[in-house]
Structure formats: structure tokens, C-alpha cells
PDB file of C-alpha atoms in Angstrom:
ATOM      1  CA  UNK R   1       0.102  -0.066  -0.003  1.00 57.00           C
ATOM      2  CA  UNK R   2       1.322   3.558  -0.735  1.00 66.00           C
ATOM      3  CA  UNK R   3       2.319   5.802   2.696  1.00 70.00           C
ATOM      4  CA  UNK R   4      -0.581   8.521   3.209  1.00 77.00           C
ATOM      5  CA  UNK R   5      -0.594  12.063   0.677  1.00 90.00           C
ATOM      6  CA  UNK R   6       1.230  14.439   2.460  1.00 94.00           C
ATOM      7  CA  UNK R   7      -1.809  17.100   3.105  1.00 94.00           C
ATOM      8  CA  UNK R   8      -1.337  19.565   0.869  1.00 96.00           C
ATOM      9  CA  UNK R   9      -0.663  17.589  -1.455  1.00 97.00           C
ATOM     10  CA  UNK R  10      -4.031  15.470  -0.855  1.00 96.00           C
ATOM     11  CA  UNK R  11      -6.031  19.259  -1.202  1.00 97.00           C
ATOM     12  CA  UNK R  12      -3.823  20.130  -4.423  1.00 98.00           C
ATOM     13  CA  UNK R  13      -4.758  17.287  -6.468  1.00 98.00           C
ATOM     14  CA  UNK R  14      -8.084  17.881  -5.010  1.00 97.00           C
ATOM     15  CA  UNK R  15      -8.710  21.058  -6.594  1.00 98.00           C
ATOM     16  CA  UNK R  16      -6.581  20.248  -9.603  1.00 98.00           C
ATOM     17  CA  UNK R  17      -9.455  16.918  -9.869  1.00 98.00           C
ATOM     18  CA  UNK R  18     -11.899  20.342 -10.345  1.00 96.00           C
ATOM     19  CA  UNK R  19     -10.390  22.747 -13.039  1.00 97.00           C
ATOM     20  CA  UNK R  20      -6.777  23.535 -14.707  1.00 97.00           C
ATOM     21  CA  UNK R  21      -5.058  26.286 -11.806  1.00 97.00           C
ATOM     22  CA  UNK R  22      -2.006  28.549 -11.482  1.00 96.00           C
ATOM     23  CA  UNK R  23      -0.874  28.410  -7.745  1.00 96.00           C
ATOM     24  CA  UNK R  24      -2.768  31.136  -6.331  1.00 95.00           C
ATOM     25  CA  UNK R  25      -6.083  29.868  -7.601  1.00 97.00           C
ATOM     26  CA  UNK R  26      -4.630  26.413  -5.643  1.00 98.00           C
ATOM     27  CA  UNK R  27      -3.893  28.287  -2.683  1.00 97.00           C
ATOM     28  CA  UNK R  28      -7.640  29.928  -2.751  1.00 97.00           C
ATOM     29  CA  UNK R  29      -9.199  26.703  -3.716  1.00 97.00           C
ATOM     30  CA  UNK R  30      -7.857  24.676  -1.017  1.00 97.00           C
ATOM     31  CA  UNK R  31      -8.721  27.626   1.506  1.00 96.00           C
ATOM     32  CA  UNK R  32     -12.133  27.707   0.310  1.00 96.00           C
ATOM     33  CA  UNK R  33     -13.237  23.801   0.180  1.00 95.00           C
ATOM     34  CA  UNK R  34     -11.709  23.988   3.437  1.00 95.00           C
ATOM     35  CA  UNK R  35     -13.386  26.739   4.930  1.00 96.00           C
ATOM     36  CA  UNK R  36     -10.680  28.135   5.624  1.00 95.00           C
ATOM     37  CA  UNK R  37      -9.116  25.486   7.654  1.00 95.00           C
ATOM     38  CA  UNK R  38      -5.513  24.734   5.556  1.00 94.00           C
ATOM     39  CA  UNK R  39      -4.058  27.466   4.320  1.00 94.00           C
ATOM     40  CA  UNK R  40      -0.889  27.008   1.376  1.00 96.00           C
ATOM     41  CA  UNK R  41       1.650  29.914   2.116  1.00 95.00           C
ATOM     42  CA  UNK R  42       3.889  29.942  -0.797  1.00 95.00           C
ATOM     43  CA  UNK R  43       6.744  28.673   0.033  1.00 95.00           C
ATOM     44  CA  UNK R  44       4.501  25.285   0.768  1.00 96.00           C
ATOM     45  CA  UNK R  45       2.710  25.635  -2.382  1.00 97.00           C
ATOM     46  CA  UNK R  46       5.649  25.666  -4.440  1.00 96.00           C
ATOM     47  CA  UNK R  47       7.881  22.917  -2.827  1.00 97.00           C
ATOM     48  CA  UNK R  48       4.566  20.949  -3.148  1.00 97.00           C
ATOM     49  CA  UNK R  49       4.171  21.849  -6.473  1.00 98.00           C
ATOM     50  CA  UNK R  50       7.864  20.836  -7.927  1.00 97.00           C
ATOM     51  CA  UNK R  51       7.502  16.859  -6.331  1.00 97.00           C
ATOM     52  CA  UNK R  52       4.071  17.186  -7.600  1.00 97.00           C
ATOM     53  CA  UNK R  53       5.476  17.372 -10.778  1.00 98.00           C
ATOM     54  CA  UNK R  54       8.209  15.441 -10.587  1.00 97.00           C
ATOM     55  CA  UNK R  55       6.280  12.374  -9.755  1.00 96.00           C
ATOM     56  CA  UNK R  56       3.979  12.913 -12.746  1.00 97.00           C
ATOM     57  CA  UNK R  57       0.982  13.337 -10.730  1.00 98.00           C
ATOM     58  CA  UNK R  58       0.657  16.801 -12.615  1.00 98.00           C
ATOM     59  CA  UNK R  59       1.881  19.072 -15.047  1.00 98.00           C
ATOM     60  CA  UNK R  60       2.209  22.449 -16.198  1.00 97.00           C
ATOM     61  CA  UNK R  61       0.690  23.380 -18.526  1.00 96.00           C
ATOM     62  CA  UNK R  62       0.246  26.753 -21.237  1.00 93.00           C
ATOM     63  CA  UNK R  63      -2.145  29.873 -19.518  1.00 90.00           C
ATOM     64  CA  UNK R  64      -5.071  28.610 -21.054  1.00 87.00           C
ATOM     65  CA  UNK R  65      -6.853  32.370 -20.649  1.00 84.00           C
ATOM     66  CA  UNK R  66      -7.012  34.923 -23.752  1.00 80.00           C
ATOM     67  CA  UNK R  67      -5.016  37.151 -22.273  1.00 85.00           C
ATOM     68  CA  UNK R  68      -2.421  35.061 -20.799  1.00 80.00           C
ATOM     69  CA  UNK R  69       0.117  36.499 -17.485  1.00 81.00           C
ATOM     70  CA  UNK R  70       3.373  35.292 -17.836  1.00 83.00           C
ATOM     71  CA  UNK R  71       3.832  35.367 -13.974  1.00 85.00           C
ATOM     72  CA  UNK R  72       1.162  32.762 -13.642  1.00 91.00           C
ATOM     73  CA  UNK R  73       1.787  29.621 -14.338  1.00 96.00           C
ATOM     74  CA  UNK R  74      -0.896  26.715 -14.195  1.00 97.00           C
ATOM     75  CA  UNK R  75      -1.083  22.873 -13.478  1.00 98.00           C
ATOM     76  CA  UNK R  76      -3.329  20.379 -14.414  1.00 98.00           C
ATOM     77  CA  UNK R  77      -3.686  16.700 -13.063  1.00 98.00           C
ATOM     78  CA  UNK R  78      -2.584  14.070 -14.923  1.00 98.00           C
ATOM     79  CA  UNK R  79      -4.436  10.493 -15.320  1.00 98.00           C
ATOM     80  CA  UNK R  80      -1.219   9.160 -12.842  1.00 97.00           C
ATOM     81  CA  UNK R  81      -2.254  12.260 -10.425  1.00 98.00           C
ATOM     82  CA  UNK R  82      -6.168  11.406 -11.059  1.00 98.00           C
ATOM     83  CA  UNK R  83      -5.808   7.685  -9.661  1.00 97.00           C
ATOM     84  CA  UNK R  84      -3.456   8.462  -6.792  1.00 97.00           C
ATOM     85  CA  UNK R  85      -6.201  10.668  -5.516  1.00 97.00           C
ATOM     86  CA  UNK R  86      -8.643   8.257  -6.607  1.00 96.00           C
ATOM     87  CA  UNK R  87      -6.279   5.721  -4.170  1.00 95.00           C
ATOM     88  CA  UNK R  88      -6.021   8.288  -1.162  1.00 94.00           C
ATOM     89  CA  UNK R  89      -9.829   8.836  -1.155  1.00 93.00           C
ATOM     90  CA  UNK R  90     -11.112   5.263  -1.081  1.00 94.00           C
ATOM     91  CA  UNK R  91      -8.677   5.168   1.996  1.00 92.00           C
ATOM     92  CA  UNK R  92     -10.328   7.754   3.890  1.00 90.00           C
ATOM     93  CA  UNK R  93     -13.769   6.244   3.285  1.00 92.00           C
ATOM     94  CA  UNK R  94     -12.466   2.558   4.920  1.00 93.00           C
ATOM     95  CA  UNK R  95     -11.097   4.783   7.371  1.00 92.00           C
ATOM     96  CA  UNK R  96     -13.901   6.691   7.861  1.00 94.00           C
ATOM     97  CA  UNK R  97     -16.226   3.398   7.749  1.00 93.00           C
ATOM     98  CA  UNK R  98     -13.722   2.124  10.981  1.00 94.00           C
ATOM     99  CA  UNK R  99     -13.933   5.467  12.806  1.00 95.00           C
ATOM    100  CA  UNK R 100     -17.837   5.339  12.665  1.00 95.00           C
ATOM    101  CA  UNK R 101     -17.572   1.775  13.177  1.00 95.00           C
ATOM    102  CA  UNK R 102     -15.876   1.997  16.512  1.00 96.00           C
ATOM    103  CA  UNK R 103     -17.671   5.138  18.131  1.00 95.00           C
ATOM    104  CA  UNK R 104     -21.311   4.088  17.129  1.00 86.00           C
TER     105      UNK R 104
END
């Protein structure tokens, strides 16, 4: 069984599973989906993005907007990243089922 993803990696993959985003967009998406409980500060965010690119779970893409901004690097999740995210979600579901069974 692969090791559990770092929390920030899970949230980045989850954000990119919905849409292609640039770094600040990822940061905002994570903050929104967690109700502000998880904040990806720039140093952590960009180190995490580099690590995920090296693992081929995400990849940089050209700015998809009508007026590209050269200061923004966009990312998309890869098929490998989507499978890794799905595996993590399955594992979390199993843990949640176990916790519910022990607390009922």
C-alpha cells in the first residue's frame, strides 16, 4: 500500500481534479473547500507543486486564458495523479467507515 499523501498534496490534487489552476488559484480553492482550515503558504505550495510535477501527478500547462499572464504558471492533474487521488479517497473512506463503526 502506498504511503498516505501529505495533506497539502491531497488538497492540491483535489483542487486540480476540478479544474486547471495557477498557484494562487490552487491556494484559494484549498482555503475555500476547507473553510479556511488549511492555508497553503507560498513556500509550501510551490515546493509541493514541484514535488507533484516530479512524481508526474500534475503537469504545468500554458495559460489557458484569452489574455495569458506570463507571471502565472497553470497546472493540471495527470491520469496518474487522478488515480493516486482516487486511491487516497478510497483509503480515507475505509478509515471513516472504521471510525464510525467504533464510535457508534
